[in-house]
Coordinates of C-alpha atoms in Angstrom, one line a residue:
M99 CA -0.6 -0.6 0.1
L100 CA 3.0 2.4 1.3
R101 CA 4.8 1.8 -3.1
E102 CA 1.2 4.1 -3.8
R103 CA 3.5 7.1 -4.8
N104 CA 0.3 9.4 -3.5
F105 CA -0.9 7.7 -0.8
R106 CA 3.2 7.3 1.2
R107 CA 2.9 11.1 0.4
F108 CA -0.2 11.6 2.3
Y109 CA 0.7 9.4 4.8
W110 CA 3.5 10.4 6.3
G111 CA 2.6 13.9 6.5
Y112 CA -1.0 13.1 7.5
T113 CA 1.1 10.7 10.6
T114 CA 3.0 13.6 11.7
S115 CA 0.3 15.8 12.2
L116 CA -1.3 13.4 14.3
L117 CA 1.0 12.8 16.3
G118 CA 1.0 16.7 17.8
T119 CA -2.2 16.4 17.8
S120 CA -1.9 13.8 20.3
M121 CA 0.1 16.2 21.9
S122 CA -1.6 18.7 22.1
S123 CA -4.5 17.0 23.5
V124 CA -2.8 16.6 26.8
A125 CA -1.1 19.5 27.3
L126 CA -4.7 21.2 26.4
A127 CA -6.1 19.4 29.3
F128 CA -3.5 20.5 31.1
A129 CA -2.1 23.6 29.8
V130 CA -6.5 24.6 31.6
L131 CA -6.2 23.4 34.7
D132 CA -3.1 24.9 35.9
G133 CA -3.8 27.9 34.7
G134 CA -6.9 27.3 37.3
G135 CA -9.2 26.3 35.4
T136 CA -12.4 23.9 36.4
A137 CA -14.1 20.4 35.5
T138 CA -17.1 23.1 33.6
D139 CA -14.1 25.2 32.4
L140 CA -12.2 22.5 29.9
G141 CA -15.9 21.2 29.4
Y142 CA -15.7 24.5 28.0
V143 CA -13.1 24.6 26.6
F144 CA -13.8 21.0 24.6
A145 CA -17.0 22.0 23.9
A146 CA -15.8 25.1 21.7
G147 CA -13.6 22.4 19.2
V148 CA -16.5 20.4 18.8
V149 CA -19.6 22.6 18.5
P150 CA -18.0 24.4 15.2
Q151 CA -17.6 20.7 13.8
V152 CA -21.3 20.0 14.2
V153 CA -22.1 23.7 12.3
F154 CA -20.0 23.6 9.7
M155 CA -19.4 20.0 8.4
L156 CA -22.5 18.9 6.0
G157 CA -21.0 22.2 4.0
G158 CA -17.5 21.4 4.9
G159 CA -18.9 17.8 3.3
V160 CA -20.4 20.4 0.1
I161 CA -17.1 22.4 -0.6
A162 CA -15.2 18.9 -0.6
D163 CA -17.7 17.9 -3.1
R164 CA -17.4 20.3 -5.1
L165 CA -13.9 21.8 -5.0
G166 CA -12.2 19.6 -4.7
R167 CA -10.8 17.5 -1.2
R168 CA -6.7 19.2 -1.3
P169 CA -7.5 22.2 -1.1
V170 CA -10.1 22.0 1.2
M171 CA -7.4 20.5 3.2
L172 CA -4.7 22.7 2.4
T173 CA -6.8 25.1 3.6
A174 CA -7.7 23.4 7.0
D175 CA -4.5 22.4 8.0
A176 CA -3.6 25.9 7.4
V177 CA -5.9 27.3 9.5
R178 CA -4.9 25.4 11.9
F179 CA -1.1 25.9 11.7
G180 CA -2.5 29.3 12.3
V181 CA -4.2 29.1 15.5
Q182 CA -1.3 27.1 17.7
A183 CA 0.7 29.1 16.8
T184 CA -1.3 32.1 18.5
L185 CA -2.3 29.8 20.8
A186 CA 1.6 28.4 22.7
A187 CA 3.0 32.0 21.7
A188 CA 0.2 32.6 24.3
L189 CA 0.9 30.0 27.1
F190 CA 4.6 31.3 26.8
A191 CA 3.8 34.9 27.9
G192 CA 1.6 33.3 31.3
P193 CA -2.0 31.7 31.7
P194 CA -4.4 32.9 29.5
P195 CA -7.9 32.9 30.3
I196 CA -10.0 30.9 29.5
W197 CA -11.9 32.2 26.9
L198 CA -9.0 32.5 25.0
F199 CA -8.6 29.1 25.2
V200 CA -12.4 28.5 23.7
V201 CA -11.9 30.5 20.3
L202 CA -9.0 29.3 19.6
E203 CA -10.5 25.8 19.9
A204 CA -13.5 27.1 17.9
L205 CA -11.2 28.1 15.0
L206 CA -9.1 24.9 15.9
G207 CA -12.6 22.9 15.5
T208 CA -14.1 25.6 12.4
G209 CA -10.6 23.5 10.3
E210 CA -11.6 20.1 11.4
A211 CA -15.0 20.0 10.2
F212 CA -13.1 21.1 6.9
F213 CA -10.8 18.0 6.6
T214 CA -12.3 15.2 7.6
P215 CA -14.9 15.0 5.3
A216 CA -12.0 15.5 2.5
L217 CA -10.3 13.2 4.2
G218 CA -12.8 10.2 3.7
A219 CA -13.7 11.3 0.5
L220 CA -9.7 11.1 -0.7
T221 CA -8.9 8.0 0.4
P222 CA -10.3 6.2 -2.4
D223 CA -8.8 8.7 -4.8
I224 CA -5.2 7.7 -3.6
A225 CA -5.3 3.7 -2.1
A226 CA -4.3 1.0 -4.3
A227 CA -7.0 -0.1 -6.1
G228 CA -8.5 -3.8 -3.9
Q229 CA -6.6 -2.0 -1.7
L230 CA -9.5 0.8 -0.2
S231 CA -10.1 -1.0 3.4
D232 CA -6.2 -1.5 3.9
A233 CA -5.7 1.7 3.3
N234 CA -8.5 2.5 6.0
A235 CA -6.4 0.1 8.4
L236 CA -3.1 2.2 7.5
L237 CA -4.6 5.0 8.2
G238 CA -5.9 3.6 11.5
L239 CA -2.5 2.6 12.4
A240 CA -1.1 5.9 12.2
Q241 CA -3.4 7.9 14.2
S242 CA -3.0 4.5 16.9
A243 CA 0.4 4.8 16.9
T244 CA 0.3 8.7 17.1
K245 CA -1.7 8.7 20.3
I246 CA 1.6 5.6 21.9
T247 CA 4.3 8.2 21.3
G248 CA 2.0 11.0 21.6
P249 CA 0.9 11.3 24.9
A250 CA 3.7 9.9 26.5
L251 CA 6.0 12.2 24.7
A252 CA 3.3 15.3 25.9
G253 CA 3.6 13.8 29.9
V254 CA 7.7 14.6 30.1
L255 CA 7.5 17.4 27.9
V256 CA 4.2 18.9 30.5
A257 CA 6.0 18.0 32.7
V258 CA 9.2 19.0 32.0
T259 CA 8.6 21.9 30.4
M260 CA 5.2 23.5 29.7
P261 CA 1.7 23.0 27.4
G262 CA 3.5 26.4 24.9
V263 CA 6.5 23.9 24.1
V264 CA 3.7 20.4 23.0
I265 CA 0.7 23.4 21.0
A266 CA 4.3 24.9 19.5
L267 CA 4.7 21.5 18.3
D268 CA 1.7 20.8 17.1
A269 CA 1.4 23.9 15.0
A270 CA 4.7 22.9 13.1
S271 CA 2.7 19.4 12.8
Y272 CA -0.4 21.0 10.5
A273 CA 2.8 22.2 8.5
A274 CA 3.6 19.1 7.6
S275 CA 1.2 17.8 6.4
V276 CA 0.5 21.5 3.9
L277 CA 3.4 20.3 2.4
A278 CA 2.0 16.4 2.8
L279 CA -0.8 17.8 0.9
S280 CA 0.5 20.2 -2.3
L281 CA 3.1 17.5 -3.1
L282 CA 0.3 14.8 -4.2
R283 CA -0.8 14.5 -8.0
L284 CA -4.8 14.5 -8.3
P285 CA -7.4 14.7 -11.4
A286 CA -8.3 17.6 -12.1
R287 CA -12.6 18.2 -10.5
K288 CA -14.9 18.1 -12.9
A289 CA -17.5 21.8 -12.8
P290 CA -20.5 21.7 -9.7
R291 CA -23.3 21.2 -11.9
H292 CA -25.9 22.2 -9.7
S293 CA -25.9 24.7 -6.5
P294 CA -24.8 24.4 -3.3
L295 CA -28.4 23.9 -1.8
R296 CA -28.6 21.6 -4.8
D297 CA -25.6 19.5 -3.3
L298 CA -26.6 19.1 0.1
A299 CA -29.7 18.0 -0.5
D300 CA -28.8 15.2 -2.6
G301 CA -26.3 14.2 0.2
W302 CA -29.5 14.3 2.1
S303 CA -31.0 12.1 -0.4
Q304 CA -28.5 10.0 0.2
F305 CA -27.5 8.8 3.1
R306 CA -31.5 8.6 4.4
S307 CA -31.5 5.8 2.1
L308 CA -28.9 4.2 3.4
T309 CA -30.8 2.9 7.1
W310 CA -27.4 0.9 8.4
L311 CA -26.0 4.3 8.3
W312 CA -28.8 7.4 9.2
V313 CA -28.9 4.4 12.5
T314 CA -24.8 3.7 13.0
T315 CA -25.0 7.8 12.6
L316 CA -27.8 7.6 15.9
Q317 CA -26.3 5.4 17.4
F318 CA -22.9 7.0 18.0
T319 CA -25.0 10.5 18.6
L320 CA -26.0 8.9 21.2
F321 CA -22.3 7.1 22.7
N322 CA -20.6 10.5 22.3
L323 CA -23.4 12.1 24.3
I324 CA -23.5 9.4 27.0
T325 CA -20.5 7.6 26.9
W326 CA -17.0 9.4 25.7
A327 CA -17.9 12.5 26.6
P328 CA -17.9 12.0 30.1
Y329 CA -14.6 9.8 29.6
L330 CA -12.7 12.0 27.3
L331 CA -13.7 15.6 30.2
L332 CA -13.7 13.2 34.2
G333 CA -11.2 10.7 32.7
P334 CA -7.7 13.7 32.8
V335 CA -9.7 15.2 36.1
L336 CA -9.9 11.7 38.3
S337 CA -6.0 11.4 36.5
K338 CA -5.7 14.0 38.3
D339 CA -7.4 13.1 41.4
Y340 CA -6.2 10.2 41.8
L341 CA -4.5 8.7 39.3
G342 CA -1.3 11.1 39.3
G343 CA -1.9 13.7 37.0
A344 CA -0.7 13.5 33.4
R345 CA 1.6 10.5 33.5
A346 CA -1.3 8.4 34.5
W347 CA -3.4 10.1 31.8
G348 CA -0.6 9.1 29.3
L349 CA -1.1 5.4 30.3
I350 CA -4.0 5.5 30.0
L351 CA -4.3 6.2 26.0
T352 CA -1.2 5.0 24.8
A353 CA -3.1 1.7 26.3
Q354 CA -6.1 2.3 23.9
A355 CA -3.7 3.3 20.9
A356 CA -1.6 0.2 21.3
G357 CA -5.0 -1.8 21.8
A358 CA -5.9 -0.3 18.6
I359 CA -2.4 -0.8 17.2
L360 CA -3.0 -4.3 17.6
A361 CA -5.9 -4.7 16.4
G362 CA -5.6 -2.2 13.4
T363 CA -2.5 -4.6 12.3
L364 CA -4.5 -7.9 12.4
V365 CA -7.2 -6.4 10.3
V366 CA -5.1 -5.7 7.6
G367 CA -5.7 -7.5 4.4
R368 CA -9.2 -8.7 6.0
R369 CA -12.4 -8.2 4.7
P370 CA -15.7 -9.9 6.3
R371 CA -18.7 -10.5 4.8
R372 CA -21.4 -8.4 6.4
P373 CA -18.7 -5.1 7.7
V374 CA -21.0 -4.2 9.7
V375 CA -21.9 -5.3 11.9
A376 CA -17.9 -6.4 12.7
S377 CA -17.9 -2.5 12.8
V378 CA -20.7 -3.0 15.4
I379 CA -19.5 -5.9 17.6
G380 CA -16.0 -3.3 18.1
A381 CA -18.3 -1.1 19.2
F382 CA -18.2 -3.5 22.6
G383 CA -14.8 -2.6 23.9
Y384 CA -15.2 1.5 23.9
P385 CA -17.0 1.4 27.8
M386 CA -14.6 -0.3 29.4
P387 CA -12.5 1.9 30.8
C388 CA -15.5 4.8 31.4
L389 CA -16.8 0.8 33.5
L390 CA -13.2 1.3 35.6
L391 CA -12.4 5.1 36.4
A392 CA -16.3 4.0 38.0
L393 CA -14.8 2.2 39.9
H394 CA -12.2 3.6 41.1
A395 CA -9.5 1.0 39.5
P396 CA -6.2 1.9 40.0
A397 CA -3.7 3.4 36.8
Y398 CA -2.9 -0.1 34.9
G399 CA -6.3 -1.4 35.4
V400 CA -8.6 1.1 33.5
A401 CA -5.3 1.3 31.3
A402 CA -6.7 -2.1 30.5
G403 CA -9.9 -1.0 29.7
A404 CA -8.5 1.5 27.4
L405 CA -6.4 -2.0 26.0
A406 CA -10.2 -3.3 24.8
A407 CA -11.2 0.1 24.0
G408 CA -8.7 0.3 21.3
V409 CA -9.1 -2.7 19.8
G410 CA -13.2 -1.3 19.5
S411 CA -12.5 1.0 18.3
A412 CA -9.3 -0.6 15.3
V413 CA -12.6 -2.4 14.1
S414 CA -15.2 -0.8 14.2
S415 CA -13.7 2.4 12.5
T416 CA -11.9 0.6 9.7
F417 CA -15.3 -1.8 8.2
W418 CA -17.1 1.2 9.2
T419 CA -15.3 3.5 7.3
T420 CA -14.5 1.2 4.8
A421 CA -18.8 0.3 3.5
L422 CA -19.5 4.1 3.7
Q423 CA -16.9 4.7 0.6
Q424 CA -17.7 1.0 -1.0
Q425 CA -21.9 2.1 -0.7
V426 CA -21.8 5.8 -1.4
P427 CA -21.4 6.8 -5.2
P428 CA -17.7 8.7 -4.6
E429 CA -19.1 11.8 -6.6
M430 CA -21.7 12.0 -3.0
L431 CA -18.6 10.8 -0.5
A432 CA -17.4 13.7 1.4
R433 CA -21.3 14.9 2.0
A434 CA -22.7 11.8 2.8
T435 CA -19.0 11.8 5.9
A436 CA -20.4 15.3 6.4
F437 CA -24.1 14.6 7.1
S438 CA -23.1 10.9 9.1
L439 CA -20.4 13.3 11.6
T440 CA -22.3 16.0 12.5
G441 CA -25.5 13.9 13.0
S442 CA -22.5 11.9 15.5
F443 CA -20.8 14.9 17.3
A444 CA -24.7 17.0 17.7
L445 CA -25.3 15.8 20.8
G446 CA -22.1 15.2 21.9
S447 CA -20.9 18.9 22.1
A448 CA -23.4 20.2 24.3
A449 CA -23.0 17.2 26.8
F450 CA -18.7 19.1 27.5
T451 CA -21.0 22.0 28.8
V452 CA -23.0 20.5 31.4
I453 CA -20.9 17.0 32.1
G454 CA -18.7 18.6 34.8
P455 CA -22.1 20.2 36.3
I456 CA -23.8 17.4 36.7
A457 CA -21.0 15.6 37.6
A458 CA -20.3 18.5 41.4
V459 CA -24.2 16.8 41.9
V460 CA -24.3 13.1 42.1
G461 CA -20.4 12.5 42.1
A462 CA -17.9 11.6 38.0
G463 CA -18.3 7.3 39.1
T464 CA -22.3 7.8 38.6
V465 CA -21.5 9.6 35.6
L466 CA -19.4 7.2 34.4
G467 CA -20.9 4.1 35.1
V468 CA -24.3 5.5 33.2
A469 CA -21.7 6.1 30.7
A470 CA -20.2 2.3 30.7
A471 CA -23.9 0.7 30.5
W472 CA -25.2 2.8 27.9
G473 CA -21.9 2.1 26.0
I474 CA -22.5 -1.9 26.2
L475 CA -26.6 -1.7 25.1
S476 CA -26.2 -0.2 22.4
P477 CA -24.4 -1.6 20.2
A478 CA -26.6 -5.1 21.2
V479 CA -29.8 -3.2 20.1
V480 CA -27.9 -2.3 17.1
L481 CA -27.1 -5.7 16.1
A482 CA -30.6 -6.0 16.0
V483 CA -32.1 -3.8 13.4
P484 CA -31.6 -6.0 9.6
A485 CA -30.2 -3.6 7.8
V486 CA -27.1 -3.2 9.5
R487 CA -26.5 -7.2 8.8
S488 CA -27.1 -7.1 5.6
V489 CA -25.4 -5.3 4.5
T490 CA -22.5 -7.1 2.5
W491 CA -18.8 -6.2 1.2
R492 CA -18.3 -5.1 -2.4
P493 CA -15.0 -5.7 -4.4
T494 CA -13.9 -1.4 -4.7
R495 CA -14.0 0.0 -8.1
A496 CA -10.1 -0.3 -9.9
P497 CA -9.4 2.2 -12.4
A498 CA -8.6 1.2 -16.1
G499 CA -6.3 -1.1 -15.5
G500 CA -6.0 -1.6 -12.0
D501 CA -5.8 -4.9 -10.2
P502 CA -8.6 -7.1 -10.0
A503 CA -10.1 -6.8 -6.4
V504 CA -10.3 -8.7 -3.8
R505 CA -13.3 -11.4 -2.2
P506 CA -14.1 -11.0 1.6
D507 CA -13.2 -13.1 3.4
D508 CA -16.1 -15.7 4.0

């Protein structure tokens, strides 16, 4: 797969950017907390990064399908470079006010809103013929590998220097991604034939016509609201309270990434006959660290649960993304991706603003216990939907003269 020139160029730039992002996520949390911020303040900062994704991602999908994936991704990464460089400078000058964190995270989230749907649509253009799922698995491996090295490096750097150093490195990583994207050689895009509103309506029609797609989107809308948002917000808070701080949270995130690497390595070359079923089964691993945090397990116990979550995430993401790319026409892929991701994030972004106050009343353990219970129940419900079980593997569209498609596994 890495022999494909376009994919190889993009892969290394994207991996560099992912490393910076995985480091900055740890640095951001502790920059807020070390500056005197509370769990509620941290929730506002996290929400600021997610809300723009809900607001702008549909527009990002339309623009990516109309103007081309690469121009949108280049612009998004250039914006994110500027944002992180500004935040790093503010941190070097002294503890920034919470409102500055919120504003800059909102701009960073806006960049993500345009980049992500374009990425999902770009992958089939740069993947070798017949190896689309392998390309998705390798991208997942990059995400997982950087989540091992990133938090570990960030934990050490935050402890011995300051969060601003890590944020500055993240800014540099976006510059590397811009360079890699600029080197891609892609075919020219056809001029759009309809208005943006018509494009948006066509994307919605495509999205709602696939029952399995909107059902799994609804699943992750509620999952992000009830399970994952509490984990992301209360995880670092509990780590600071009873697990030892940034190093412990870095260990937990590293274990999660290690599980994803293990599973990602195993799914390369696999072609499940029912990819959406395989994806939903993988989702059973997500709630394990929530459960162990709710029980106030020691750091290594929570890390073991995070390992299981990582395994599940690699399986779930790889096969869900591949099914989407197989089932949706290429010219609508960015829009379909945007509708699904917008739906998935819609309620989770609001959750960040209320989890802190709720946890202050009922306790973080209770919130995470409910999160774990829902995370186990929801995949079981989705597996009962016939449309989810009926999606079968489709051969990857090969370019003229390309390799023959690979048959699915039995």
